[in-house]
Every structure is written in structure tokens, then in C-alpha cells.
Coordinates of C-alpha atoms in Angstrom, one line a residue:
M176 CA 18.0 13.8 -10.8
N177 CA 15.3 11.8 -12.6
L178 CA 14.5 8.5 -10.9
I179 CA 14.4 6.8 -14.3
E180 CA 18.1 7.4 -14.7
L181 CA 18.9 4.4 -12.1
F182 CA 16.6 2.1 -14.1
C183 CA 18.4 2.9 -17.4
D184 CA 21.8 2.2 -15.7
R185 CA 20.6 -1.1 -14.8
A186 CA 19.5 -1.7 -18.4
L187 CA 23.1 -0.9 -19.4
Q188 CA 24.9 -2.9 -16.8
S189 CA 22.7 -6.1 -17.0
P190 CA 20.7 -5.7 -20.3
H191 CA 19.6 -9.4 -20.4
F192 CA 19.0 -10.0 -16.7
P193 CA 15.2 -10.5 -16.0
A194 CA 13.4 -7.4 -14.6
I195 CA 9.9 -8.7 -14.2
I196 CA 8.3 -12.3 -14.5
E197 CA 4.7 -12.6 -14.8
R198 CA 1.9 -14.7 -16.2
D199 CA 1.1 -13.7 -19.8
R200 CA -2.5 -12.9 -20.3
R201 CA -2.4 -10.9 -23.5
H202 CA -3.7 -13.7 -25.7
F203 CA -7.0 -14.2 -23.7
L204 CA -9.3 -13.7 -26.8
T205 CA -7.5 -16.2 -29.1
R206 CA -9.3 -19.4 -29.9
F207 CA -6.8 -21.4 -28.4
W208 CA -6.0 -19.7 -25.1
T209 CA -2.9 -20.9 -23.1
Q210 CA -1.4 -19.1 -20.2
R211 CA 2.5 -18.8 -20.1
D212 CA 5.1 -17.1 -18.2
R213 CA 6.5 -13.9 -19.6
I214 CA 10.0 -12.9 -18.7
T215 CA 11.0 -9.2 -19.5
S216 CA 14.6 -8.3 -19.2
F217 CA 15.9 -4.8 -18.2
R218 CA 16.9 -4.1 -21.9
E219 CA 13.5 -5.2 -23.2
L220 CA 11.6 -3.0 -20.6
E221 CA 13.9 0.0 -21.5
E222 CA 13.3 -0.4 -25.2
S223 CA 9.5 -0.7 -24.8
S224 CA 9.4 2.4 -22.7
Q225 CA 11.3 4.4 -25.2
R226 CA 8.8 3.4 -28.0
L227 CA 6.1 4.8 -25.9
A228 CA 8.2 7.9 -25.0
R229 CA 8.7 8.5 -28.7
L230 CA 5.0 8.4 -29.3
F231 CA 4.4 11.0 -26.4
Q232 CA 7.0 13.2 -28.1
Q233 CA 5.4 12.9 -31.6
K234 CA 2.1 13.9 -30.0
G235 CA 3.6 17.0 -28.7
L236 CA 3.4 16.3 -24.8
Q237 CA 5.3 18.5 -22.6
A238 CA 6.9 18.1 -19.1
K239 CA 4.3 18.2 -16.3
D240 CA 1.5 17.1 -18.6
G241 CA -0.7 14.5 -16.9
V242 CA -0.9 10.8 -17.9
L243 CA -3.9 9.1 -16.3
I244 CA -3.1 5.2 -15.8
F245 CA -5.7 2.5 -15.4
Q246 CA -3.3 -0.6 -15.5
P247 CA -2.9 -3.2 -12.9
L248 CA 0.5 -4.5 -11.6
S249 CA 2.2 -5.7 -14.8
V250 CA 5.1 -5.2 -17.1
E251 CA 3.0 -2.7 -19.0
L252 CA 2.6 -0.5 -15.9
Y253 CA 6.3 0.0 -15.5
I254 CA 6.8 0.5 -19.2
I255 CA 4.4 3.3 -18.9
L256 CA 6.0 4.7 -15.8
A257 CA 9.3 4.6 -17.4
A258 CA 8.2 6.5 -20.4
V259 CA 6.2 9.2 -18.1
F260 CA 9.3 9.8 -15.9
R261 CA 11.7 10.0 -18.8
L262 CA 9.7 12.9 -20.3
G263 CA 9.1 14.6 -17.1
L264 CA 5.4 13.9 -17.3
V265 CA 3.1 13.2 -14.3
A266 CA 1.6 9.7 -13.7
I267 CA -2.0 10.0 -12.5
F268 CA -3.7 7.1 -10.4
L269 CA -7.3 7.1 -9.0
D270 CA -9.8 4.5 -7.9
P271 CA -11.9 3.8 -11.1
S272 CA -14.4 2.0 -8.8
A273 CA -15.3 5.2 -7.0
G274 CA -17.8 6.2 -9.6
K275 CA -18.4 8.7 -12.5
Q276 CA -18.7 11.8 -10.4
Y277 CA -15.4 11.0 -8.6
I278 CA -13.5 10.3 -11.7
D279 CA -14.8 13.5 -13.4
L280 CA -13.9 15.6 -10.4
C281 CA -10.2 14.1 -10.2
C282 CA -9.7 14.9 -14.0
Q283 CA -11.0 18.4 -13.4
L284 CA -8.3 18.9 -10.5
Y285 CA -5.5 17.9 -12.7
P286 CA -6.7 17.5 -16.3
P287 CA -4.8 14.5 -18.0
R288 CA -3.5 14.9 -21.6
V289 CA -3.3 11.1 -21.9
F290 CA -5.5 8.2 -20.9
I291 CA -3.8 4.8 -21.0
G292 CA -5.3 1.6 -19.7
S293 CA -6.8 -1.8 -20.3
T294 CA -9.7 -2.3 -22.6
K295 CA -12.1 -2.7 -19.7
A296 CA -10.9 0.7 -18.3
H297 CA -11.8 2.4 -21.7
F298 CA -15.4 1.4 -21.2
L299 CA -15.5 4.1 -18.5
Q300 CA -15.4 6.7 -21.3
L301 CA -19.1 5.9 -22.0
N302 CA -20.2 7.5 -18.7
C303 CA -17.2 9.8 -18.0
L304 CA -17.3 13.2 -20.0
Q305 CA -13.8 14.1 -18.7
L306 CA -12.3 10.9 -20.0
R307 CA -13.9 11.4 -23.5
K308 CA -12.2 14.9 -23.4
V309 CA -8.7 13.5 -23.1
F310 CA -6.3 14.4 -26.1
L311 CA -4.6 11.0 -26.4
K312 CA -6.0 7.6 -25.6
I313 CA -4.1 4.3 -25.7
S314 CA -5.6 0.9 -25.2
V315 CA -3.3 -1.9 -23.6
G316 CA -5.7 -4.7 -24.4
C317 CA -7.8 -5.2 -27.4
P318 CA -8.4 -2.2 -29.8
F319 CA -11.0 0.3 -28.7
P320 CA -12.6 3.1 -30.7
Q321 CA -10.6 6.2 -31.0
T322 CA -7.7 4.8 -29.1
I323 CA -4.0 3.8 -30.2
S324 CA -3.4 0.1 -29.9
W325 CA -0.6 -0.7 -27.4
R326 CA 0.5 -3.7 -29.8
K327 CA 0.9 -1.0 -32.6
I328 CA 3.2 1.1 -30.4
Q329 CA 5.3 -1.9 -29.5
S330 CA 5.7 -2.9 -33.1
L331 CA 7.6 0.1 -33.9
S332 CA 11.5 -0.1 -34.5
A333 CA 13.4 -1.5 -31.5
S334 CA 16.5 0.2 -32.4
I335 CA 17.2 2.9 -29.7
E336 CA 21.0 2.9 -29.4
S337 CA 21.6 5.5 -32.2
H338 CA 18.7 7.9 -31.2
S339 CA 17.8 7.3 -27.6
I340 CA 15.4 9.8 -26.1
P341 CA 17.2 12.1 -23.6
I342 CA 15.9 11.9 -20.0
Y343 CA 14.3 15.2 -18.9
P344 CA 16.4 16.8 -16.2
C345 CA 14.1 17.1 -13.3
D346 CA 14.5 19.5 -10.3
P347 CA 13.9 17.9 -6.9
D348 CA 10.6 19.6 -6.7
A349 CA 9.3 18.5 -10.3
P350 CA 6.0 16.6 -10.0
A351 CA 6.3 12.9 -10.8
L352 CA 3.3 10.9 -9.5
L353 CA -0.1 12.1 -8.4
T354 CA -2.6 10.0 -6.6
F355 CA -6.2 10.6 -5.3
T356 CA -8.0 9.4 -2.4
S357 CA -11.4 7.8 -2.9
G358 CA -13.2 11.1 -2.2
S359 CA -15.7 9.4 0.2
T360 CA -15.9 12.4 2.5
G361 CA -16.0 15.2 -0.2
Q362 CA -13.5 16.5 -2.7
P363 CA -10.8 13.9 -3.4
K364 CA -7.4 14.6 -2.0
A365 CA -4.7 14.9 -4.4
T366 CA -1.3 13.5 -3.2
L367 CA 1.5 14.8 -5.4
R368 CA 5.0 13.2 -5.2
S369 CA 8.1 14.8 -6.6
H370 CA 11.0 13.4 -8.4
G371 CA 13.1 14.4 -5.1
F372 CA 10.6 12.6 -2.9
L373 CA 10.8 9.5 -5.0
L374 CA 14.6 9.4 -5.0
A375 CA 14.6 9.9 -1.2
Q376 CA 12.1 7.1 -0.8
Y377 CA 14.1 4.8 -3.0
Q378 CA 17.3 5.4 -1.0
I379 CA 15.6 4.6 2.4
L380 CA 13.8 1.6 0.9
T381 CA 17.0 0.3 -0.4
R382 CA 18.4 0.2 3.0
T383 CA 15.2 -0.9 5.0
L384 CA 14.4 -3.6 2.4
Q385 CA 18.1 -4.7 1.9
L386 CA 17.7 -4.5 -1.9
K387 CA 20.6 -6.2 -3.7
P388 CA 21.0 -6.6 -7.6
G389 CA 20.4 -10.1 -8.7
E390 CA 18.0 -11.4 -6.3
L391 CA 14.5 -12.6 -7.0
E392 CA 11.5 -11.2 -5.1
L393 CA 7.6 -12.0 -5.1
S394 CA 6.4 -8.5 -5.2
T395 CA 2.8 -7.2 -4.5
L396 CA 3.4 -3.6 -3.7
P397 CA 3.8 -1.2 -6.7
I398 CA 6.1 1.3 -5.1
F399 CA 8.4 -1.3 -3.8
M400 CA 8.5 -2.9 -7.3
L401 CA 9.7 0.6 -8.7
A402 CA 12.6 0.4 -6.1
N403 CA 13.3 -3.2 -7.3
L404 CA 13.9 -1.8 -10.9
A405 CA 16.1 0.9 -9.8
S406 CA 18.2 -1.6 -7.7
G407 CA 18.5 -4.4 -10.3
L408 CA 16.2 -7.1 -8.5
T409 CA 14.0 -9.3 -10.5
S410 CA 10.4 -8.9 -9.4
L411 CA 7.9 -11.8 -9.7
I412 CA 4.3 -10.7 -9.9
P413 CA 1.9 -13.1 -8.4
D414 CA -0.7 -14.7 -10.7
V415 CA -3.7 -13.2 -8.5
D416 CA -6.1 -10.4 -8.4
L417 CA -4.1 -7.9 -6.2
R418 CA -7.1 -5.5 -6.1
F419 CA -8.4 -7.8 -3.2
P420 CA -5.3 -9.2 -1.4
G421 CA -7.5 -10.6 1.3
R422 CA -9.4 -12.8 -1.2
I423 CA -6.6 -14.0 -3.6
K424 CA -6.3 -17.6 -5.0
A425 CA -3.3 -18.6 -2.9
D426 CA -2.7 -21.8 -4.8
R427 CA -1.6 -19.7 -7.8
A428 CA 1.1 -17.8 -5.8
I429 CA 2.2 -20.9 -4.2
R430 CA 3.0 -22.6 -7.4
Q431 CA 4.9 -19.6 -8.6
I432 CA 7.0 -19.8 -5.4
Q433 CA 7.6 -23.6 -5.9
K434 CA 8.7 -22.9 -9.5
Y435 CA 10.9 -20.0 -9.3
N436 CA 12.1 -20.3 -5.7
P437 CA 12.3 -16.6 -4.8
S438 CA 14.5 -15.7 -2.0
R439 CA 12.3 -12.7 -0.9
L440 CA 8.7 -11.8 -0.4
V441 CA 7.2 -8.5 0.0
A442 CA 3.5 -8.3 0.7
S443 CA 0.6 -7.0 2.9
P444 CA -0.7 -9.0 5.9
A445 CA -3.9 -10.0 4.1
F446 CA -2.0 -11.4 1.1
L447 CA 0.3 -13.4 3.5
E448 CA -2.6 -14.7 5.6
C449 CA -4.2 -16.2 2.4
L450 CA -1.0 -18.1 1.9
L451 CA -0.6 -19.2 5.5
D452 CA -4.3 -20.6 5.4
W453 CA -3.6 -22.5 2.3
C454 CA -0.3 -23.9 3.6
R455 CA -1.7 -24.7 7.0
D456 CA -4.6 -26.7 5.5
R457 CA -2.1 -28.9 3.5
N458 CA 0.8 -28.9 6.2
L459 CA 3.1 -27.2 3.6
T460 CA 6.1 -25.1 4.4
L461 CA 8.1 -22.7 2.1
P462 CA 11.7 -22.9 3.2
Q463 CA 13.0 -21.3 -0.1
I464 CA 11.9 -17.8 1.2
E465 CA 14.8 -16.2 3.2
K466 CA 13.4 -12.8 3.8
I467 CA 9.8 -11.5 4.2
F468 CA 9.0 -7.8 4.5
V469 CA 5.3 -7.2 5.5
G470 CA 3.6 -3.9 5.6
G471 CA 0.7 -1.7 4.5
A472 CA -1.5 -2.6 7.4
P473 CA -1.1 -3.8 11.1
V474 CA 0.7 -7.1 11.4
M475 CA -0.7 -8.8 14.5
P476 CA 1.4 -11.2 16.7
R477 CA -0.7 -14.3 15.5
T478 CA 0.4 -13.6 11.9
L479 CA 3.9 -13.3 12.9
S480 CA 4.0 -16.6 14.7
Q481 CA 2.2 -18.3 11.7
L482 CA 4.8 -16.8 9.2
K483 CA 7.5 -18.4 11.3
Q484 CA 6.0 -21.7 11.0
T485 CA 5.2 -21.6 7.2
F486 CA 8.5 -19.9 6.2
P487 CA 10.9 -21.5 8.7
R488 CA 14.1 -20.1 7.2
A489 CA 12.8 -16.6 6.7
E490 CA 13.9 -13.4 8.4
I491 CA 10.6 -11.6 9.0
T492 CA 10.6 -7.7 9.0
I493 CA 7.7 -5.6 9.8
V494 CA 7.6 -2.2 7.8
Y495 CA 5.4 0.6 9.2
G496 CA 4.6 3.5 7.0
S497 CA 1.8 5.5 5.5
T498 CA 0.7 6.9 2.1
E499 CA 2.6 10.2 3.0
A500 CA 5.7 8.6 4.6
E501 CA 6.8 5.1 3.6
P502 CA 8.6 3.7 5.5
I503 CA 8.5 5.2 9.0
A504 CA 9.8 2.4 11.2
S505 CA 10.8 -1.2 10.8
I506 CA 11.8 -4.2 13.1
S507 CA 13.0 -7.9 12.6
E508 CA 10.8 -10.4 14.4
A509 CA 14.0 -12.0 15.3
K510 CA 14.8 -8.8 17.6
M511 CA 11.5 -9.0 19.5
A512 CA 12.1 -10.3 22.9
R513 CA 9.7 -12.5 24.9
I514 CA 8.6 -9.5 27.0
D515 CA 7.6 -7.7 23.8
W516 CA 5.3 -10.6 22.9
Q517 CA 3.8 -10.5 26.3
K518 CA 3.3 -6.8 26.1
M519 CA 1.4 -7.1 22.8
R520 CA -0.7 -10.0 24.1
S521 CA -1.6 -8.0 27.2
G522 CA -2.8 -4.8 25.4
R523 CA 0.3 -2.7 25.4
G524 CA 0.0 -2.0 21.7
L525 CA 1.7 -3.3 18.5
L526 CA 5.5 -3.1 18.2
V527 CA 6.8 -1.7 14.9
G528 CA 10.4 -0.9 15.7
K529 CA 12.9 2.0 15.5
P530 CA 12.3 4.8 13.2
V531 CA 14.2 4.4 9.9
P532 CA 17.3 6.6 9.2
K533 CA 16.7 10.1 7.7
I534 CA 13.4 10.5 9.3
Q535 CA 12.4 12.5 12.4
L536 CA 9.7 11.3 14.5
R537 CA 7.7 12.8 17.5
I538 CA 5.0 11.8 19.7
F539 CA 2.6 14.8 19.9
S540 CA -0.1 15.7 22.4
P541 CA -3.3 15.6 20.3
S542 CA -5.2 18.8 19.9
E543 CA -9.0 19.1 19.4
E544 CA -8.4 21.8 16.8
A545 CA -6.3 21.7 13.7
I546 CA -2.8 23.4 14.2
A547 CA -1.2 25.1 11.1
S548 CA 1.9 26.3 12.5
L549 CA 4.0 26.5 15.8
S550 CA 7.1 28.0 17.0
E551 CA 10.1 25.7 17.9
T552 CA 9.4 26.2 21.6
E553 CA 5.6 25.7 21.2
F554 CA 6.2 22.5 19.2
K555 CA 8.6 21.1 21.9
N556 CA 6.0 21.8 24.6
Y557 CA 3.3 19.8 22.6
C558 CA 5.7 16.8 22.2
V559 CA 5.5 14.2 25.0
S560 CA 8.3 12.1 26.6
R561 CA 9.0 8.5 26.0
G562 CA 6.3 6.2 27.4
E563 CA 3.6 8.8 27.0
V564 CA 0.9 8.3 24.3
G565 CA 0.3 10.8 21.5
E566 CA -0.2 11.2 17.7
I567 CA 2.8 10.1 15.7
L568 CA 4.3 13.0 13.7
V569 CA 7.1 12.5 11.1
S570 CA 9.3 14.7 9.0
G571 CA 11.9 14.2 6.4
D572 CA 12.9 14.0 2.7
H573 CA 10.6 11.0 2.1
V574 CA 7.8 12.5 4.0
L575 CA 5.2 14.3 1.8
Q576 CA 5.5 17.9 2.3
G577 CA 2.0 18.9 1.2
Y578 CA -0.8 18.2 -1.5
L579 CA -1.7 19.5 -4.7
H580 CA -4.3 21.9 -3.2
K581 CA -3.3 23.6 0.0
N582 CA -6.7 23.2 1.6
D583 CA -6.0 19.5 2.0
E584 CA -3.1 20.3 4.4
K585 CA -5.2 21.9 7.1
T586 CA -5.7 18.7 9.3
N587 CA -2.5 16.8 8.9
K588 CA 0.4 19.3 8.3
I589 CA 2.2 21.4 11.0
R590 CA 4.9 23.9 9.9
V591 CA 7.6 24.6 12.6
N592 CA 9.8 27.2 11.1
D593 CA 11.1 25.7 7.9
T594 CA 10.1 22.2 8.7
I595 CA 6.9 20.5 7.8
W596 CA 5.6 17.8 10.0
H597 CA 3.1 15.3 8.9
C598 CA 0.4 14.1 11.2
T599 CA -0.1 10.4 10.6
G600 CA -3.5 10.0 12.5
D601 CA -2.0 7.0 14.3
M602 CA -1.6 6.9 18.1
G603 CA 1.3 5.5 19.8
Y604 CA 4.3 5.9 22.1
L605 CA 8.2 5.3 22.1
D606 CA 9.5 2.9 24.7
E607 CA 12.8 3.2 26.6
W608 CA 14.8 1.9 23.8
G609 CA 13.2 4.4 21.3
R610 CA 11.0 1.7 19.5
L611 CA 7.7 2.8 18.3
W612 CA 4.5 1.0 19.5
L613 CA 1.2 1.5 17.8
L614 CA -2.2 2.0 19.6
G615 CA -4.5 2.4 16.6
R616 CA -6.0 5.2 14.7
R617 CA -6.8 8.5 16.5
S618 CA -10.3 8.3 14.9
G619 CA -10.9 4.9 16.5
C620 CA -10.1 6.0 19.9
I621 CA -12.9 5.6 22.5
R622 CA -13.5 8.7 25.0
D623 CA -16.2 7.8 27.4
R624 CA -17.2 7.8 31.1
F625 CA -14.5 5.2 31.6
G626 CA -11.7 7.3 30.0
I627 CA -9.7 6.8 26.9
L628 CA -9.4 3.4 25.1
Y629 CA -7.1 2.9 22.3
P630 CA -8.1 0.3 19.7
F631 CA -5.1 -1.8 19.7
A632 CA -5.1 -2.2 23.5
V633 CA -8.0 -4.5 22.9
E634 CA -7.7 -5.7 19.3
C635 CA -4.0 -6.7 19.4
A636 CA -4.6 -8.8 22.5
V637 CA -8.0 -10.5 21.3
N638 CA -6.5 -11.1 17.8
C639 CA -3.7 -13.4 19.4
H640 CA -6.6 -16.0 20.0
P641 CA -6.1 -18.6 17.4
E642 CA -9.8 -18.9 16.4
I643 CA -10.3 -15.2 16.0
K644 CA -9.5 -13.7 12.6
R645 CA -10.0 -10.0 13.4
S646 CA -11.8 -8.0 16.0
A647 CA -12.9 -4.2 16.4
I648 CA -13.8 -2.2 19.6
V649 CA -16.3 0.6 19.3
S650 CA -18.5 2.7 21.6
W651 CA -22.2 2.8 20.9
Q652 CA -24.7 4.6 23.2
E653 CA -22.2 4.8 26.0
K654 CA -21.4 1.1 25.9
R655 CA -18.2 -0.6 24.6
I656 CA -18.9 -3.2 22.2
L657 CA -16.3 -5.7 20.9
F658 CA -17.0 -7.1 17.4
V659 CA -15.3 -10.4 16.6
E660 CA -14.8 -12.4 13.3
L661 CA -14.0 -16.0 13.7
Y662 CA -12.3 -18.3 11.3
Q663 CA -15.0 -20.7 11.7
Q664 CA -18.6 -19.9 12.9
K665 CA -19.5 -21.4 16.2
K666 CA -22.6 -21.3 18.4
Q667 CA -20.3 -21.6 21.6
F668 CA -17.1 -19.8 22.2
D669 CA -15.0 -19.8 25.3
W670 CA -14.1 -16.3 26.2
Q671 CA -12.2 -17.3 29.5
S672 CA -8.7 -16.7 28.1
L673 CA -9.6 -13.3 27.1
Q674 CA -11.5 -12.3 30.3
V675 CA -8.7 -10.1 31.8
T676 CA -8.5 -8.1 28.5
L677 CA -12.3 -7.7 28.2
D678 CA -12.6 -6.7 31.9
A679 CA -9.8 -4.1 31.7
A680 CA -11.4 -2.7 28.6
K681 CA -14.8 -2.4 30.3
V682 CA -16.4 -4.4 27.4
A683 CA -20.2 -4.5 27.9
K684 CA -21.2 -6.5 24.9
I685 CA -19.5 -9.0 22.4
E686 CA -20.9 -9.5 18.9
I687 CA -19.8 -12.2 16.6
R688 CA -19.9 -11.0 12.9
S689 CA -19.5 -13.0 9.8
Q690 CA -17.3 -10.2 8.5
I691 CA -16.0 -7.1 9.9
P692 CA -15.5 -4.2 7.1
T693 CA -11.9 -3.6 6.3
D694 CA -10.2 -0.9 3.8
K695 CA -10.6 -1.6 0.2
R696 CA -6.9 -1.3 -0.6
H697 CA -5.2 -3.9 1.9
N698 CA -8.3 -5.8 3.1
A699 CA -6.8 -5.7 6.6
K700 CA -7.3 -2.2 8.3
I701 CA -10.6 -2.0 10.2
D702 CA -12.9 0.5 8.5
Y703 CA -14.6 1.9 11.6
H704 CA -16.7 4.4 9.6
R705 CA -18.4 1.4 7.7
L706 CA -18.7 -0.5 10.9
Y707 CA -20.6 2.4 12.6
Q708 CA -22.8 2.8 9.7
S709 CA -23.7 -0.9 9.8
I710 CA -24.5 -0.5 13.6
E711 CA -26.7 2.4 12.8
K712 CA -28.5 0.7 10.1
E713 CA -29.3 -2.2 12.3
M714 CA -30.5 -0.1 15.1
R715 CA -32.9 1.7 12.7
G716 CA -34.3 -1.8 11.6
K717 CA -35.0 -2.7 15.2
R718 CA -37.2 0.4 15.8

């Protein structure tokens, strides 16, 4: 089954119901520039996608041909995806900021037949040979030399009832979506999702996120918006730059919430923390939100407490997952007991709830060497009991089975008979009720003369302090150093309330930083690699 069939059913059942609401920025070069809201119905989105699909057909594109997409979260993005999936093409996404060499290498690994994106994106052709070689180029913004204008495509006849383009009948293993890592440590890793994977993911997201037709949701996560379209929800795209969720202009998103009164909000912690800071400074609450789903990065206890204050009527749910398996576990804040909060504040880790249905989860005793395959008996011997710490492994229909290139599977895939287990790289344990607790990334664990120290055993407790924005624990030259980023810079800071945690962690030194490096995608996960690089650079400067 092709995922786009679900969306087409919604277009038939509720043709005039809004699919996406966003700020219209298409006329930014007109003399009298005015911003307005653009409301696109399910039928309008379906008709627009068919116009694009018809162009693809006329240009001779075939199933499995690659379509490279450089388009931000917008109506146009989902028009493109609908057309791509309809014809059995493969949507390709990569990070254009990673540089010329990275882009050229990604295009060589899976050569695209189409390059479609904003006018700004097409300027990348000036430096990237592989982009210039692409057969068909489409500019979504202003016309660009040797490209087809988006406006010209959308001006084609809107009548599709009499000659609707058939949906390509996809096998479950048919490729649908290809994404590349940043390639910072070598060749980019190509993550290929099949139509079967996307359907399985949609089914579990429908249950975990409680998706119901007719609701309005402020949406910030692209894969979740895809599930919204298939479920019949209206997605409100925030009027902010989602490339940097930790630095958004919160007032714009707040105005949209106040205008449209969405009942749901799905976002990363960094995005929500911007809203929380803005509302706290103005003593504002947003009671219209009834459900909040937060994921994409660790959700610290302090953030949960602040969400309860700013969104007093909302049921807050943590969703834990990874690129290869989304979602893995979830828990409602209302189901957290007082003892759970105490454990998180005392360094027992971060509670993320029970594994979602249709996923298998094991806690695996970490090995120094990569393991490619195990027998059933060997695998059971590696798995630890409840309460014991190990690496989190998952398996299931919505867990990525492999990568485009098999060499990329050596470090995080284990075959046990016919089952593929994905190694998440996260450390954790299951408690007596079968709930999952996170202890941080395996790569962030400290192993020294004092023993093993897991990052969240310190960071989760320290981050509960109301004046601390984030923290990171590292080991440098046999000393454990705690880096702290404060909300406001202070010459004096009272560490007394954290003394028990610091003593237990054998912290030798505390350094206050103006900014601790985080991941580029969510602006929330500690980037330990960059942190160690900065320490090394500072040490070289002192020599």
C-alpha cells in the first residue's frame, strides 16, 4: 500500500476541510509586501500535487527515481511529497549547510533526477557540479535560470476528476524517503525508509499521538505533519524559522496560538522553551492548548514543570524516539508519581515511559566491539534484567532495518535469526513496572578511576535548578568537569543545593559557559564532540 492513498481518502471525504494553515510569504518581492495567512484545503493540496505529478510523468520519471528536495516546512513541501509518493519516486533530503563536498557526495550515492527547492537553494548550483547535472530543476520561489517555475506548474488546469493520475502500487519494501546524515565523520550515512516503514510508523503515531480527524494542531516536526495529513488533522505551521528551534521568535507563534486556538501542540523541547520564556516574562498562560506532545530531544523535569504552569489545561506527553525508530516509548506527565520526580532530581535518570505497542525493546550489555549477528541464546545472554543498565535496542515494523549502503550497518545493527535489532546508542534501564529510564548517550559515558558515570545521572539533576539552562559532564585529563550554562550570567552562584549530586559524581571542577554546544537539528542535545573540541582548543591556547 502507498501512504498517499490515506491522504487521497481524506481529500475525498473532507475536500474543503483545511489541511494546512501557514503565513503566506510568496509575494515577498512585490512592491507592496503584505503578509497574510494561507489556508489550503485537502482538495487543493491534492489537486496541486497532481499537477506536479503530471509534470513528472511528462518528463519521463519512473518509480525509484530520486527527487532532491530543499524546501522548508510549508504547503509546498507536502505538495511535493504527495506527488513523489503518488508516482513511487524517492524523496531525498540532505543538509545544504554541510558544504559543497558533502552535497556532491550525497548526490553520487543516490543520483537525483529532480532538484526542487527555493530560489535560494538553487544558488547552490553555482558551486556544486552534481546539482548542475540534475535532469529536471524546479524553482519554488522566483524564476531561476534553467529551472521550471513553480507558479507555471500550478497554473495548469485544475480539473483532475476525469483523468486522475493513478497511485503507484508500492510493495512494502519499495523505497520512499532517503535522508543523509551531515557526514561530519566521513561518508554520509544514507537512511532509506520504505513505504511499508512509513505506513507502520503512521499507524503507531496515530495511536501514540491520539490523532483524530478535525482537530487543529500547531505542528513543528515534518514526519508528524505527514501523519496529520493521513489522519485528517489540520496542521498550523508556526511563523518562525524552524531550522533553529532554540532561537525562534516566540511572539509570532504565540500570536498564531491566540488567533487560531489550536487544541494540540507538537514540538521539540527547545521550541517549547522559547515559548515558555516569552510567556513567563509576560505572566501569560495559554489555556486553549489541551494536548502537548514533546519529543526529538531529552525533556528535563524543569521543562515539564514549566509546561504545566504555562499550559494549565494541557495533558503533556513525552515521546522518546530516534531517527531510525520513532516513536520508541511515551508517558503522560500526569502518570508520573512523586517518587518519579524525586528519582529524576536525584540522578536516577530521565523517565520516558513504557515502550509503545508493536515495538520490541531490550536492554543490552554493551560490548567494546561491534556485533553483527548472534544466535537466540547468545542474544538472551547479552540482555540484562530489569533495573540493570545497558544500551537500548529496539526492533519492529517501524524500526529501520538497514541503510542504503550495508557498510553503515556495522556499528548499530544486530541480526538475531530473522530479526534485525537497532542499537540506539542510548543507555538506560527498565524499572519494575517496565518503564524506560534514559541515562544519556553511550558516547557520553565517563569511564575513569572512579568507575562509570552516565551523563543524565548528573545533568538531569543539575538541570532541575531554576537558574541553570543546561549542563554537560565530561572527563578531561582524569578530572570530571561540569559545564553549566545559566539563564543569566552571574559572578556568584550558590551551588549548595547541588552539593550532594556534585559530590556523588566526583566533580572536580565547575565551569560556567555562556553557551554549551548543542545539536543543529533540535538545539537541545549536548554536542559532546564539539564540547571536547572547544576544551582542547582552549588548552592549546594556554600552552
